[in-house]
PDB file of C-alpha atoms in Angstrom:
ATOM      1  CA  UNK A   1      12.056  67.319  26.633  1.00 96.00           C
ATOM      2  CA  UNK A   2      14.201  69.816  28.515  1.00 98.00           C
ATOM      3  CA  UNK A   3      16.508  68.724  31.320  1.00 98.00           C
ATOM      4  CA  UNK A   4      17.699  71.322  33.816  1.00 98.00           C
ATOM      5  CA  UNK A   5      20.643  70.418  36.038  1.00 98.00           C
ATOM      6  CA  UNK A   6      19.638  71.751  39.460  1.00 98.00           C
ATOM      7  CA  UNK A   7      22.840  70.509  41.102  1.00 98.00           C
ATOM      8  CA  UNK A   8      25.951  68.675  39.935  1.00 98.00           C
ATOM      9  CA  UNK A   9      27.996  68.275  43.123  1.00 98.00           C
ATOM     10  CA  UNK A  10      28.654  65.381  45.459  1.00 98.00           C
ATOM     11  CA  UNK A  11      27.523  65.100  49.090  1.00 97.00           C
ATOM     12  CA  UNK A  12      29.674  68.020  50.335  1.00 97.00           C
ATOM     13  CA  UNK A  13      28.812  70.347  47.491  1.00 98.00           C
ATOM     14  CA  UNK A  14      31.434  72.605  45.941  1.00 98.00           C
ATOM     15  CA  UNK A  15      32.959  74.701  47.408  1.00 98.00           C
ATOM     16  CA  UNK A  16      33.560  72.515  50.438  1.00 98.00           C
ATOM     17  CA  UNK A  17      33.161  74.396  53.715  1.00 98.00           C
ATOM     18  CA  UNK A  18      36.536  75.795  54.798  1.00 98.00           C
ATOM     19  CA  UNK A  19      38.447  74.597  51.738  1.00 98.00           C
ATOM     20  CA  UNK A  20      40.827  76.964  49.900  1.00 98.00           C
ATOM     21  CA  UNK A  21      41.762  74.728  46.948  1.00 98.00           C
ATOM     22  CA  UNK A  22      41.730  76.182  43.434  1.00 97.00           C
ATOM     23  CA  UNK A  23      38.356  74.595  42.619  1.00 98.00           C
ATOM     24  CA  UNK A  24      36.664  75.767  45.806  1.00 98.00           C
ATOM     25  CA  UNK A  25      37.988  79.318  45.329  1.00 98.00           C
ATOM     26  CA  UNK A  26      37.244  79.454  41.592  1.00 98.00           C
ATOM     27  CA  UNK A  27      35.305  82.501  40.395  1.00 98.00           C
ATOM     28  CA  UNK A  28      33.773  80.530  37.528  1.00 98.00           C
ATOM     29  CA  UNK A  29      30.090  79.975  38.438  1.00 98.00           C
ATOM     30  CA  UNK A  30      30.267  76.592  36.707  1.00 98.00           C
ATOM     31  CA  UNK A  31      32.541  75.416  39.545  1.00 98.00           C
ATOM     32  CA  UNK A  32      29.870  76.161  42.188  1.00 98.00           C
ATOM     33  CA  UNK A  33      28.005  72.898  42.629  1.00 98.00           C
ATOM     34  CA  UNK A  34      24.936  72.187  44.740  1.00 98.00           C
ATOM     35  CA  UNK A  35      23.993  68.611  45.560  1.00 98.00           C
ATOM     36  CA  UNK A  36      23.023  66.545  42.517  1.00 98.00           C
ATOM     37  CA  UNK A  37      19.463  66.798  41.208  1.00 98.00           C
ATOM     38  CA  UNK A  38      17.740  67.468  37.883  1.00 98.00           C
ATOM     39  CA  UNK A  39      14.368  68.536  36.512  1.00 98.00           C
ATOM     40  CA  UNK A  40      12.779  67.158  33.347  1.00 98.00           C
ATOM     41  CA  UNK A  41      10.012  69.096  31.592  1.00 98.00           C
ATOM     42  CA  UNK A  42       8.142  67.758  28.565  1.00 98.00           C
ATOM     43  CA  UNK A  43       6.244  69.603  25.845  1.00 96.00           C
ATOM     44  CA  UNK A  44       3.056  68.035  27.206  1.00 96.00           C
ATOM     45  CA  UNK A  45       3.639  69.674  30.581  1.00 96.00           C
ATOM     46  CA  UNK A  46       4.807  66.605  32.491  1.00 98.00           C
ATOM     47  CA  UNK A  47       7.398  67.432  35.134  1.00 98.00           C
ATOM     48  CA  UNK A  48       9.817  64.887  36.647  1.00 98.00           C
ATOM     49  CA  UNK A  49      12.258  65.576  39.498  1.00 98.00           C
ATOM     50  CA  UNK A  50      15.348  63.377  39.818  1.00 98.00           C
ATOM     51  CA  UNK A  51      16.325  63.195  43.512  1.00 98.00           C
ATOM     52  CA  UNK A  52      15.487  65.793  46.130  1.00 98.00           C
ATOM     53  CA  UNK A  53      18.587  66.653  48.141  1.00 98.00           C
ATOM     54  CA  UNK A  54      19.232  69.147  50.935  1.00 98.00           C
ATOM     55  CA  UNK A  55      19.674  72.008  48.448  1.00 98.00           C
ATOM     56  CA  UNK A  56      16.205  71.516  46.936  1.00 98.00           C
ATOM     57  CA  UNK A  57      14.705  74.649  48.497  1.00 98.00           C
ATOM     58  CA  UNK A  58      17.487  76.815  47.079  1.00 98.00           C
ATOM     59  CA  UNK A  59      17.320  75.046  43.718  1.00 98.00           C
ATOM     60  CA  UNK A  60      13.568  75.558  43.363  1.00 97.00           C
ATOM     61  CA  UNK A  61      13.251  79.210  44.390  1.00 96.00           C
ATOM     62  CA  UNK A  62      13.710  80.599  40.867  1.00 95.00           C
ATOM     63  CA  UNK A  63      11.750  77.838  39.098  1.00 95.00           C
ATOM     64  CA  UNK A  64       8.081  77.907  38.132  1.00 94.00           C
ATOM     65  CA  UNK A  65       5.950  76.783  41.054  1.00 97.00           C
ATOM     66  CA  UNK A  66       4.172  73.904  39.350  1.00 95.00           C
ATOM     67  CA  UNK A  67       3.450  70.362  40.524  1.00 96.00           C
ATOM     68  CA  UNK A  68       5.758  67.429  39.926  1.00 98.00           C
ATOM     69  CA  UNK A  69       4.155  64.442  38.251  1.00 98.00           C
ATOM     70  CA  UNK A  70       6.784  62.127  39.736  1.00 98.00           C
ATOM     71  CA  UNK A  71       9.876  62.321  41.912  1.00 98.00           C
ATOM     72  CA  UNK A  72      12.372  59.610  40.979  1.00 98.00           C
ATOM     73  CA  UNK A  73      14.794  58.782  43.782  1.00 98.00           C
ATOM     74  CA  UNK A  74      18.025  57.002  42.977  1.00 98.00           C
ATOM     75  CA  UNK A  75      18.782  55.967  46.580  1.00 98.00           C
ATOM     76  CA  UNK A  76      18.412  56.897  50.219  1.00 98.00           C
ATOM     77  CA  UNK A  77      21.651  58.781  50.935  1.00 98.00           C
ATOM     78  CA  UNK A  78      21.021  62.177  52.497  1.00 97.00           C
ATOM     79  CA  UNK A  79      22.429  64.199  49.608  1.00 98.00           C
ATOM     80  CA  UNK A  80      19.716  62.672  47.413  1.00 98.00           C
ATOM     81  CA  UNK A  81      16.690  62.723  49.742  1.00 98.00           C
ATOM     82  CA  UNK A  82      17.458  65.400  52.351  1.00 97.00           C
ATOM     83  CA  UNK A  83      15.115  67.933  50.738  1.00 97.00           C
ATOM     84  CA  UNK A  84      11.935  65.866  50.787  1.00 97.00           C
ATOM     85  CA  UNK A  85      10.578  67.827  53.739  1.00 96.00           C
ATOM     86  CA  UNK A  86      10.786  70.965  51.585  1.00 96.00           C
ATOM     87  CA  UNK A  87       8.085  69.503  49.361  1.00 96.00           C
ATOM     88  CA  UNK A  88       5.536  70.897  51.828  1.00 94.00           C
ATOM     89  CA  UNK A  89       4.471  73.797  49.543  1.00 95.00           C
ATOM     90  CA  UNK A  90       4.096  71.403  46.602  1.00 95.00           C
ATOM     91  CA  UNK A  91       1.687  69.284  48.630  1.00 91.00           C
ATOM     92  CA  UNK A  92      -0.921  71.984  48.006  1.00 92.00           C
ATOM     93  CA  UNK A  93      -1.153  70.374  44.552  1.00 94.00           C
ATOM     94  CA  UNK A  94      -1.802  66.938  46.099  1.00 91.00           C
ATOM     95  CA  UNK A  95       0.235  63.942  47.179  1.00 92.00           C
ATOM     96  CA  UNK A  96       3.822  63.887  45.940  1.00 95.00           C
ATOM     97  CA  UNK A  97       4.384  60.723  43.918  1.00 97.00           C
ATOM     98  CA  UNK A  98       7.709  59.214  45.043  1.00 98.00           C
ATOM     99  CA  UNK A  99       9.318  56.307  43.158  1.00 98.00           C
ATOM    100  CA  UNK A 100      12.291  54.371  44.560  1.00 98.00           C
ATOM    101  CA  UNK A 101      13.512  50.872  45.286  1.00 98.00           C
ATOM    102  CA  UNK A 102      12.459  48.908  48.363  1.00 98.00           C
ATOM    103  CA  UNK A 103      15.456  49.825  50.509  1.00 98.00           C
ATOM    104  CA  UNK A 104      15.090  53.536  49.830  1.00 98.00           C
ATOM    105  CA  UNK A 105      11.381  53.489  50.667  1.00 98.00           C
ATOM    106  CA  UNK A 106      12.109  51.615  53.895  1.00 97.00           C
ATOM    107  CA  UNK A 107      14.594  54.291  54.979  1.00 97.00           C
ATOM    108  CA  UNK A 108      12.156  57.085  54.135  1.00 97.00           C
ATOM    109  CA  UNK A 109       9.485  55.565  56.346  1.00 95.00           C
ATOM    110  CA  UNK A 110      11.995  55.231  59.184  1.00 95.00           C
ATOM    111  CA  UNK A 111      13.424  58.753  58.854  1.00 93.00           C
ATOM    112  CA  UNK A 112      10.178  60.598  58.151  1.00 92.00           C
ATOM    113  CA  UNK A 113       7.471  58.724  60.062  1.00 90.00           C
ATOM    114  CA  UNK A 114       5.480  61.945  60.517  1.00 89.00           C
ATOM    115  CA  UNK A 115       4.713  61.905  56.782  1.00 87.00           C
ATOM    116  CA  UNK A 116       2.963  58.562  56.900  1.00 82.00           C
ATOM    117  CA  UNK A 117       0.092  57.141  58.882  1.00 71.00           C
ATOM    118  CA  UNK A 118      -3.662  57.003  59.033  1.00 60.00           C
ATOM    119  CA  UNK A 119      -3.995  60.710  59.836  1.00 61.00           C
ATOM    120  CA  UNK A 120      -1.119  62.707  58.445  1.00 63.00           C
ATOM    121  CA  UNK A 121      -1.054  66.126  60.150  1.00 65.00           C
ATOM    122  CA  UNK A 122      -1.284  69.290  58.087  1.00 70.00           C
ATOM    123  CA  UNK A 123       1.911  71.222  57.446  1.00 82.00           C
ATOM    124  CA  UNK A 124       4.000  68.205  56.449  1.00 89.00           C
ATOM    125  CA  UNK A 125       4.806  66.935  52.955  1.00 92.00           C
ATOM    126  CA  UNK A 126       2.187  64.562  51.626  1.00 91.00           C
ATOM    127  CA  UNK A 127       4.268  61.716  50.200  1.00 93.00           C
ATOM    128  CA  UNK A 128       2.826  58.764  48.314  1.00 95.00           C
ATOM    129  CA  UNK A 129       5.410  56.009  47.903  1.00 97.00           C
ATOM    130  CA  UNK A 130       5.687  53.644  44.944  1.00 98.00           C
ATOM    131  CA  UNK A 131       8.177  50.794  44.746  1.00 98.00           C
ATOM    132  CA  UNK A 132      10.137  50.690  41.493  1.00 98.00           C
ATOM    133  CA  UNK A 133      11.730  47.495  40.204  1.00 98.00           C
ATOM    134  CA  UNK A 134      14.680  47.240  37.863  1.00 98.00           C
ATOM    135  CA  UNK A 135      13.612  46.236  34.384  1.00 98.00           C
ATOM    136  CA  UNK A 136       9.905  46.868  35.064  1.00 98.00           C
ATOM    137  CA  UNK A 137       8.736  50.049  33.330  1.00 98.00           C
ATOM    138  CA  UNK A 138       5.939  52.221  34.678  1.00 98.00           C
ATOM    139  CA  UNK A 139       3.937  55.066  33.215  1.00 98.00           C
ATOM    140  CA  UNK A 140       3.830  58.725  34.259  1.00 98.00           C
ATOM    141  CA  UNK A 141       1.434  60.522  31.927  1.00 98.00           C
ATOM    142  CA  UNK A 142       2.893  60.169  28.429  1.00 98.00           C
ATOM    143  CA  UNK A 143       6.295  58.950  29.683  1.00 98.00           C
ATOM    144  CA  UNK A 144       7.380  55.340  30.022  1.00 98.00           C
ATOM    145  CA  UNK A 145      10.019  55.177  32.751  1.00 98.00           C
ATOM    146  CA  UNK A 146      12.390  52.216  33.007  1.00 98.00           C
ATOM    147  CA  UNK A 147      14.229  51.768  36.340  1.00 98.00           C
ATOM    148  CA  UNK A 148      17.696  50.244  35.963  1.00 98.00           C
ATOM    149  CA  UNK A 149      19.650  48.834  38.886  1.00 98.00           C
ATOM    150  CA  UNK A 150      23.296  49.820  39.275  1.00 98.00           C
ATOM    151  CA  UNK A 151      25.666  49.382  42.204  1.00 98.00           C
ATOM    152  CA  UNK A 152      26.851  52.214  44.432  1.00 98.00           C
ATOM    153  CA  UNK A 153      29.649  50.177  45.982  1.00 97.00           C
ATOM    154  CA  UNK A 154      27.726  47.400  47.797  1.00 97.00           C
ATOM    155  CA  UNK A 155      24.419  49.311  47.656  1.00 98.00           C
ATOM    156  CA  UNK A 156      21.901  48.573  44.890  1.00 98.00           C
ATOM    157  CA  UNK A 157      20.415  51.831  43.589  1.00 98.00           C
ATOM    158  CA  UNK A 158      18.368  52.912  40.579  1.00 98.00           C
ATOM    159  CA  UNK A 159      19.014  54.860  37.434  1.00 98.00           C
ATOM    160  CA  UNK A 160      16.155  55.724  35.084  1.00 98.00           C
ATOM    161  CA  UNK A 161      15.693  55.590  31.330  1.00 98.00           C
ATOM    162  CA  UNK A 162      13.017  57.618  29.540  1.00 98.00           C
ATOM    163  CA  UNK A 163      13.026  57.022  25.797  1.00 97.00           C
ATOM    164  CA  UNK A 164      16.484  57.794  24.415  1.00 97.00           C
ATOM    165  CA  UNK A 165      17.554  59.552  27.618  1.00 98.00           C
ATOM    166  CA  UNK A 166      18.979  58.013  30.807  1.00 98.00           C
ATOM    167  CA  UNK A 167      19.886  59.494  34.194  1.00 98.00           C
ATOM    168  CA  UNK A 168      22.328  57.614  36.422  1.00 98.00           C
ATOM    169  CA  UNK A 169      24.219  58.874  39.439  1.00 98.00           C
ATOM    170  CA  UNK A 170      26.406  57.343  42.174  1.00 98.00           C
ATOM    171  CA  UNK A 171      27.186  54.313  40.041  1.00 98.00           C
ATOM    172  CA  UNK A 172      30.367  52.332  40.633  1.00 98.00           C
ATOM    173  CA  UNK A 173      29.614  49.089  38.785  1.00 98.00           C
ATOM    174  CA  UNK A 174      26.878  47.882  36.471  1.00 98.00           C
ATOM    175  CA  UNK A 175      25.818  44.401  35.398  1.00 98.00           C
ATOM    176  CA  UNK A 176      25.602  43.266  31.791  1.00 98.00           C
ATOM    177  CA  UNK A 177      21.851  42.915  32.228  1.00 98.00           C
ATOM    178  CA  UNK A 178      21.550  46.561  33.238  1.00 98.00           C
ATOM    179  CA  UNK A 179      23.884  47.627  30.428  1.00 98.00           C
ATOM    180  CA  UNK A 180      21.566  45.928  27.953  1.00 97.00           C
ATOM    181  CA  UNK A 181      18.735  48.207  29.141  1.00 98.00           C
ATOM    182  CA  UNK A 182      20.852  51.226  28.236  1.00 97.00           C
ATOM    183  CA  UNK A 183      21.819  50.289  24.697  1.00 92.00           C
ATOM    184  CA  UNK A 184      20.547  52.831  22.207  1.00 92.00           C
ATOM    185  CA  UNK A 185      20.564  55.684  24.707  1.00 97.00           C
ATOM    186  CA  UNK A 186      21.377  58.927  22.907  1.00 98.00           C
ATOM    187  CA  UNK A 187      21.681  61.329  25.845  1.00 98.00           C
ATOM    188  CA  UNK A 188      23.277  59.903  28.988  1.00 98.00           C
ATOM    189  CA  UNK A 189      23.689  61.670  32.325  1.00 98.00           C
ATOM    190  CA  UNK A 190      26.317  59.850  34.360  1.00 98.00           C
ATOM    191  CA  UNK A 191      28.217  60.354  37.600  1.00 98.00           C
ATOM    192  CA  UNK A 192      31.971  60.972  37.623  1.00 97.00           C
ATOM    193  CA  UNK A 193      33.393  61.941  41.021  1.00 97.00           C
ATOM    194  CA  UNK A 194      37.028  62.807  40.161  1.00 97.00           C
ATOM    195  CA  UNK A 195      40.122  61.330  38.462  1.00 96.00           C
ATOM    196  CA  UNK A 196      41.444  59.382  41.469  1.00 96.00           C
ATOM    197  CA  UNK A 197      39.774  56.010  42.167  1.00 97.00           C
ATOM    198  CA  UNK A 198      36.969  55.843  44.700  1.00 97.00           C
ATOM    199  CA  UNK A 199      35.434  52.753  46.297  1.00 97.00           C
ATOM    200  CA  UNK A 200      31.780  53.628  45.596  1.00 97.00           C
ATOM    201  CA  UNK A 201      31.852  56.117  42.704  1.00 98.00           C
ATOM    202  CA  UNK A 202      33.064  56.059  39.113  1.00 97.00           C
ATOM    203  CA  UNK A 203      36.039  58.152  38.149  1.00 98.00           C
ATOM    204  CA  UNK A 204      35.871  60.519  35.211  1.00 97.00           C
ATOM    205  CA  UNK A 205      37.776  58.043  33.033  1.00 97.00           C
ATOM    206  CA  UNK A 206      35.510  55.163  34.066  1.00 98.00           C
ATOM    207  CA  UNK A 207      32.447  57.218  33.179  1.00 98.00           C
ATOM    208  CA  UNK A 208      33.880  58.059  29.762  1.00 97.00           C
ATOM    209  CA  UNK A 209      34.630  54.390  29.098  1.00 97.00           C
ATOM    210  CA  UNK A 210      31.097  53.350  30.078  1.00 97.00           C
ATOM    211  CA  UNK A 211      29.614  56.055  27.891  1.00 97.00           C
ATOM    212  CA  UNK A 212      31.661  54.843  24.935  1.00 96.00           C
ATOM    213  CA  UNK A 213      30.719  51.213  25.615  1.00 96.00           C
ATOM    214  CA  UNK A 214      27.025  52.118  25.629  1.00 96.00           C
ATOM    215  CA  UNK A 215      27.395  54.196  22.475  1.00 96.00           C
ATOM    216  CA  UNK A 216      25.734  57.317  23.851  1.00 97.00           C
ATOM    217  CA  UNK A 217      25.737  60.192  21.377  1.00 97.00           C
ATOM    218  CA  UNK A 218      26.059  62.814  24.121  1.00 98.00           C
ATOM    219  CA  UNK A 219      27.084  62.298  27.750  1.00 98.00           C
ATOM    220  CA  UNK A 220      26.860  64.836  30.567  1.00 98.00           C
ATOM    221  CA  UNK A 221      28.900  64.105  33.677  1.00 98.00           C
ATOM    222  CA  UNK A 222      27.643  65.008  37.157  1.00 98.00           C
ATOM    223  CA  UNK A 223      28.239  64.445  40.897  1.00 98.00           C
ATOM    224  CA  UNK A 224      31.720  65.980  41.066  1.00 98.00           C
ATOM    225  CA  UNK A 225      33.690  66.755  44.186  1.00 98.00           C
ATOM    226  CA  UNK A 226      36.376  69.419  44.509  1.00 98.00           C
ATOM    227  CA  UNK A 227      39.078  66.979  43.365  1.00 97.00           C
ATOM    228  CA  UNK A 228      37.610  67.115  39.866  1.00 97.00           C
ATOM    229  CA  UNK A 229      39.253  69.611  37.498  1.00 96.00           C
ATOM    230  CA  UNK A 230      38.108  73.162  36.969  1.00 97.00           C
ATOM    231  CA  UNK A 231      35.239  73.185  34.516  1.00 96.00           C
ATOM    232  CA  UNK A 232      37.094  75.239  31.906  1.00 94.00           C
ATOM    233  CA  UNK A 233      40.120  72.958  31.975  1.00 94.00           C
ATOM    234  CA  UNK A 234      38.108  69.728  31.941  1.00 91.00           C
ATOM    235  CA  UNK A 235      36.104  70.659  28.863  1.00 83.00           C
ATOM    236  CA  UNK A 236      39.333  70.959  26.844  1.00 86.00           C
ATOM    237  CA  UNK A 237      40.393  67.399  27.756  1.00 87.00           C
ATOM    238  CA  UNK A 238      37.119  65.499  27.303  1.00 94.00           C
ATOM    239  CA  UNK A 239      35.983  63.728  24.120  1.00 95.00           C
ATOM    240  CA  UNK A 240      33.879  65.992  21.934  1.00 94.00           C
ATOM    241  CA  UNK A 241      30.634  64.246  22.894  1.00 96.00           C
ATOM    242  CA  UNK A 242      31.295  64.208  26.665  1.00 97.00           C
ATOM    243  CA  UNK A 243      30.667  67.294  28.784  1.00 97.00           C
ATOM    244  CA  UNK A 244      30.979  68.482  32.353  1.00 97.00           C
ATOM    245  CA  UNK A 245      27.455  69.498  33.330  1.00 98.00           C
ATOM    246  CA  UNK A 246      27.058  72.457  35.651  1.00 98.00           C
ATOM    247  CA  UNK A 247      24.308  73.900  37.830  1.00 98.00           C
ATOM    248  CA  UNK A 248      21.667  75.640  35.749  1.00 98.00           C
ATOM    249  CA  UNK A 249      22.639  74.027  32.440  1.00 98.00           C
ATOM    250  CA  UNK A 250      19.646  73.167  30.259  1.00 98.00           C
ATOM    251  CA  UNK A 251      19.751  70.592  27.484  1.00 98.00           C
ATOM    252  CA  UNK A 252      17.229  69.084  25.082  1.00 97.00           C
ATOM    253  CA  UNK A 253      16.880  65.297  25.415  1.00 95.00           C
TER     254      UNK A 253
END
């Protein structure tokens, strides 16, 4: 399977509008971060989208225009769902299969009522919602997908495990039960906002510690803000099996 990082930034993106800090003014393209999202393609042709934020249109313009078999939402915050309306062109392939927890689905129905109803008008995204439950796997073509609940501050959200790969963002804390679902993961994608503590997001050091506790062979950090180090400097300080992901990076999982 190939994972493409479509975006690796937090809710503001990087650079932040109006900011002149050294990260926001960096000329290194790896320091330009759209809102966090990723695309998984399998050898069998299955295509999975992780989150669909407000930068989705920009992120998809240079990608093959092919249907998604599933769109896995981690939670309802705007930087993770704000691009769902831009799925309109993809609805020519049929209903878009959206998976999320109960709270996220509730918010989608409230925010986008025009997408649901007995007679959905043409010209809007055709969204078919499926509730996902932590610890209860479901099937998308050849893939078995395991939702795993983690805590984004006080908010329960979902990460997803597919075989030896797991994708988790916006985590702050995780229960022992959820950790047990991640043991044996070889490739781990994990959020790491910055070095300074944050009330609802892991720091870089906390993410590294969790990765080591889980025994992941390779970990790719995402969801940075502009307080995180420059990409070039960070890579020199990280353990050899932990990496700063960046927009456009492709890895085999």
